[in-house]
PDB file of C-alpha atoms in Angstrom:
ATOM      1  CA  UNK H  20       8.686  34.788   5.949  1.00 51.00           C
ATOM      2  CA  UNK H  21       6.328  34.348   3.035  1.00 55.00           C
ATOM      3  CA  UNK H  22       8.976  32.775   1.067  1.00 50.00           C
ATOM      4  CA  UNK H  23       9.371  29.735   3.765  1.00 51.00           C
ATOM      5  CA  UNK H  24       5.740  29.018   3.355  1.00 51.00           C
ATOM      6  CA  UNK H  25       6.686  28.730  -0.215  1.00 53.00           C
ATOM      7  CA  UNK H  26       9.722  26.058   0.591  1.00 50.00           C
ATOM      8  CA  UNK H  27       7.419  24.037   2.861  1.00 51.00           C
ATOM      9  CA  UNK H  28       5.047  23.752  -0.004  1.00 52.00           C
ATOM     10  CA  UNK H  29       7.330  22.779  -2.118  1.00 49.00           C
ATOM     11  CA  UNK H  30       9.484  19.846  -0.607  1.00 51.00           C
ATOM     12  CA  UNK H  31       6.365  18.121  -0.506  1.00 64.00           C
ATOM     13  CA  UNK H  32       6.895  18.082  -4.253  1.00 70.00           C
ATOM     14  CA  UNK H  33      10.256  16.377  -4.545  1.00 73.00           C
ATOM     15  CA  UNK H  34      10.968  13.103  -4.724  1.00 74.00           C
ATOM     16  CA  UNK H  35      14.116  10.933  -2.776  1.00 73.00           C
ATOM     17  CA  UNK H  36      16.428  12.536  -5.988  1.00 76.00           C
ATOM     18  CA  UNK H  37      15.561  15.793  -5.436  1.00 79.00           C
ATOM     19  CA  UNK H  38      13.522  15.968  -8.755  1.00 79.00           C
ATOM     20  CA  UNK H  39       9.789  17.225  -8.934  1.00 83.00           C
ATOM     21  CA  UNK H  40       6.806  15.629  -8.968  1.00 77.00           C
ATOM     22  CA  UNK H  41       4.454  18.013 -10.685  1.00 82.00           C
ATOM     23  CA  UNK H  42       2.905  15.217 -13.013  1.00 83.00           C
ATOM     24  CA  UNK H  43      -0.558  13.947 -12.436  1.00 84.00           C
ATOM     25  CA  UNK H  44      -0.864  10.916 -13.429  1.00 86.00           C
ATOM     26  CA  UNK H  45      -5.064   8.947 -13.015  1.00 90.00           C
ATOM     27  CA  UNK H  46      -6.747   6.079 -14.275  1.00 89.00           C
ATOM     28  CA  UNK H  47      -9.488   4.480 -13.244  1.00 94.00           C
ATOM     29  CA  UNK H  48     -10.100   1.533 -11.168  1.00 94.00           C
ATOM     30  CA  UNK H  49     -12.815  -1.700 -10.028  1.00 95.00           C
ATOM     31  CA  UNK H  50     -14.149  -1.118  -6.643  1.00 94.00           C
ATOM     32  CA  UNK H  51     -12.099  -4.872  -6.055  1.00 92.00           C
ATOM     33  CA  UNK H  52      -8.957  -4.059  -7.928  1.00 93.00           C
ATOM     34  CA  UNK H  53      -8.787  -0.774  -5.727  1.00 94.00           C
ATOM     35  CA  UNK H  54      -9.612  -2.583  -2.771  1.00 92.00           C
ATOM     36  CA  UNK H  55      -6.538  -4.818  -3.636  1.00 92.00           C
ATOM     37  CA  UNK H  56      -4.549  -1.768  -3.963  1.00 94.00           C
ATOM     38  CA  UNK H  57      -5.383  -0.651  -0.753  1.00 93.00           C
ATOM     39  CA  UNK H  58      -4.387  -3.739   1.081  1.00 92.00           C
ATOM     40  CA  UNK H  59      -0.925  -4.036  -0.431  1.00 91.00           C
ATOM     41  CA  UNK H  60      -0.563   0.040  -0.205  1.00 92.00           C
ATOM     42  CA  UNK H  61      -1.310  -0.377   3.827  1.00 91.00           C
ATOM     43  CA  UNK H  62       0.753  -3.396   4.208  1.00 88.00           C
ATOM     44  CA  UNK H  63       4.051  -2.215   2.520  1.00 89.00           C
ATOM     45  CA  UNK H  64       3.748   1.063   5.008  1.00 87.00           C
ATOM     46  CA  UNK H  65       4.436   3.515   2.122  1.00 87.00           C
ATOM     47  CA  UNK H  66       2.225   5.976   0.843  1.00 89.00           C
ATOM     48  CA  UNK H  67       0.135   5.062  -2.305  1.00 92.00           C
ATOM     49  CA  UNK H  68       2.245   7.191  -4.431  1.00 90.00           C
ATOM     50  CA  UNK H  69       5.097   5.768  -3.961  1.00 89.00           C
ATOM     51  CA  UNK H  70       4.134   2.223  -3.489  1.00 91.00           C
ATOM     52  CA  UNK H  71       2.789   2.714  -6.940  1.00 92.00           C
ATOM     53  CA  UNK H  72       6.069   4.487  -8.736  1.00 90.00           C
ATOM     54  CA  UNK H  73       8.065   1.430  -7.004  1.00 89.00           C
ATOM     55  CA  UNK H  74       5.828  -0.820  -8.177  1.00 90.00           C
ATOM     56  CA  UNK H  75       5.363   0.412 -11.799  1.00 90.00           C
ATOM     57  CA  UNK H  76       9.558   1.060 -11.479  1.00 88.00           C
ATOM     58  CA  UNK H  77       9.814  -3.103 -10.415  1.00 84.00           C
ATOM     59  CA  UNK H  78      11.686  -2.144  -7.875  1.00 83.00           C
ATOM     60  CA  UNK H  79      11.175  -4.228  -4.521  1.00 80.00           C
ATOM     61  CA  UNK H  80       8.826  -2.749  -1.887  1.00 78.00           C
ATOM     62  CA  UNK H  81      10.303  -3.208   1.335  1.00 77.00           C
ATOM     63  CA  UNK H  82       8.506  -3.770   3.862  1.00 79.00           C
ATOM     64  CA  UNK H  83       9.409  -2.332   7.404  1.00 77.00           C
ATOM     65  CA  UNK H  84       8.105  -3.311  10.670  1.00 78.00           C
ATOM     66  CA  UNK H  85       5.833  -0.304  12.471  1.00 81.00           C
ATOM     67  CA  UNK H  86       3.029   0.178  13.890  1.00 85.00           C
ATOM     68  CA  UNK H  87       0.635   1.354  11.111  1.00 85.00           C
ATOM     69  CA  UNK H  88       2.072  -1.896   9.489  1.00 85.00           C
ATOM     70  CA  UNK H  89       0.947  -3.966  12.687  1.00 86.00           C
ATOM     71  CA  UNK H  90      -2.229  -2.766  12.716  1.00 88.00           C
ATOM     72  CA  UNK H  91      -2.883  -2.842   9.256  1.00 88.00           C
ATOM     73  CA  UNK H  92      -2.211  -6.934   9.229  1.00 88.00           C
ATOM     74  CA  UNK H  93      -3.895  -7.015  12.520  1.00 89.00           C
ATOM     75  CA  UNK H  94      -7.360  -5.191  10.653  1.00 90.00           C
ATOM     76  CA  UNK H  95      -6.744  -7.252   7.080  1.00 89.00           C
ATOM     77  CA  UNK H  96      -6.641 -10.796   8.981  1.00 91.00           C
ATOM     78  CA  UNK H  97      -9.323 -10.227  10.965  1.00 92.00           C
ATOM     79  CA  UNK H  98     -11.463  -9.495   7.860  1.00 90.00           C
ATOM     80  CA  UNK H  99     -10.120 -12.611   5.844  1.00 91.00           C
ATOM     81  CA  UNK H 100     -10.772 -14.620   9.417  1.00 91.00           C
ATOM     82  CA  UNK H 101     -14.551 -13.358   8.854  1.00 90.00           C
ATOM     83  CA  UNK H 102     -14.353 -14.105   5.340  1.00 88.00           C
ATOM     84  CA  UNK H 103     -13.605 -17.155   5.332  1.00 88.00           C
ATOM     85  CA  UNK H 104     -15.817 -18.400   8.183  1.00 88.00           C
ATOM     86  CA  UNK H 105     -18.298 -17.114   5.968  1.00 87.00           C
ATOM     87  CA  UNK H 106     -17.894 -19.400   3.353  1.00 86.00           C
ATOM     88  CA  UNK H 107     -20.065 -22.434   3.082  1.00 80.00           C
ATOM     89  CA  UNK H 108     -18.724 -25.779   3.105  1.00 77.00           C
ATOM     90  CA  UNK H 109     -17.275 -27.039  -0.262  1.00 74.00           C
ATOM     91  CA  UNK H 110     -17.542 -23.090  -1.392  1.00 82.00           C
ATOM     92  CA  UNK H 111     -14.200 -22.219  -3.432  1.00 86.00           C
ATOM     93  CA  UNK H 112     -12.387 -19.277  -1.997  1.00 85.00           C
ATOM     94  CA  UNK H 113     -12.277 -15.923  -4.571  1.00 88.00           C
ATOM     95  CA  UNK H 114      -9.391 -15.072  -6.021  1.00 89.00           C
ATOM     96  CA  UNK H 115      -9.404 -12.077  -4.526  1.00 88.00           C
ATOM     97  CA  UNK H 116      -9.453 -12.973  -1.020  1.00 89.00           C
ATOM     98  CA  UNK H 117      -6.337 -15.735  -2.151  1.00 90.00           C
ATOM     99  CA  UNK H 118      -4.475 -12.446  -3.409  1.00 90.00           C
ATOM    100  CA  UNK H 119      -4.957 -10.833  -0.287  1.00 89.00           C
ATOM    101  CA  UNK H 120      -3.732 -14.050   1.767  1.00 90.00           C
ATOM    102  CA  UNK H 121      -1.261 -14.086  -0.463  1.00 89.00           C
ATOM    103  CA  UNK H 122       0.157 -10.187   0.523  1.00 87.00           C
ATOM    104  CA  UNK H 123      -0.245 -11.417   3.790  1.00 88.00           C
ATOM    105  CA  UNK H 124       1.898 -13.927   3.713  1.00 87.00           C
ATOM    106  CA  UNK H 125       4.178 -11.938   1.799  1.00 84.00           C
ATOM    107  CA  UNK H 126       4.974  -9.307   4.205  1.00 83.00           C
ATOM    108  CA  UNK H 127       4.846 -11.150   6.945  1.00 81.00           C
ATOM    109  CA  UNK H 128       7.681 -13.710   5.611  1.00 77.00           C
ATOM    110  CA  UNK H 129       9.703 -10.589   5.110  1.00 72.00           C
ATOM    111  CA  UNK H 130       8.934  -9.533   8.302  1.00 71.00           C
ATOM    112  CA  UNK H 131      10.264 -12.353   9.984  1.00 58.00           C
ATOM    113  CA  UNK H 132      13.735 -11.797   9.130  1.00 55.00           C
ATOM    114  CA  UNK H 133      13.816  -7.946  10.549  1.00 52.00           C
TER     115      UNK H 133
END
């Protein structure tokens, strides 16, 4: 029995080619770049591992339709909706809040087709 324990453990470890992924890979992040992160990590509906390896791979994150991905538009445009009724008249937008339009837009175009 013990030695199932030890093959649950470890498929957590592989990746889609059956390789490992014992490497620990960190750097260090802005509070605002990591905020950006975390938007485009809960709008692609992948984990933040492997949005990252896709990303840093360029290969396309594809975005599927589900309900964590629903919700997570649903939260993000409700907090650029109070962000930008916030703004003052004649106030520029940031460029972060335009980057995080932008994903918006993004995914759902992509969505669209599904």
């Amino acid at each position: 029995m013990e030695w199932k324990k030890d093959l649950q453990r470890s498929a957590k470890c592989l990746d889609q080619q059956g390789r490992w992924r014992n490497k620990v890979v960190a750097f260090r992040m802005s509070p605002e770049a990591d905020e950006l992160l975390e938007t485009a990590v809960r709008l692609s509906g992948l984990t933040k591992q492997e949005y990252i390896i896709r990303r840093l791979q360029e290969k396309e994150v594809v975005v599927t339709g589900n309900p964590r991905v629903y919700k997570a538009l649903k939260n993000k445009l409700a907090k650029v909706l109070n962000e930008l009724k916030r703004l003052k008249k004649g106030e520029n937008v940031s460029e972060d809040l335009l980057e995080v339009i932008r994903m918006i837009t993004v995914t759902m175009d992509g969505m669209k087709d599904e």
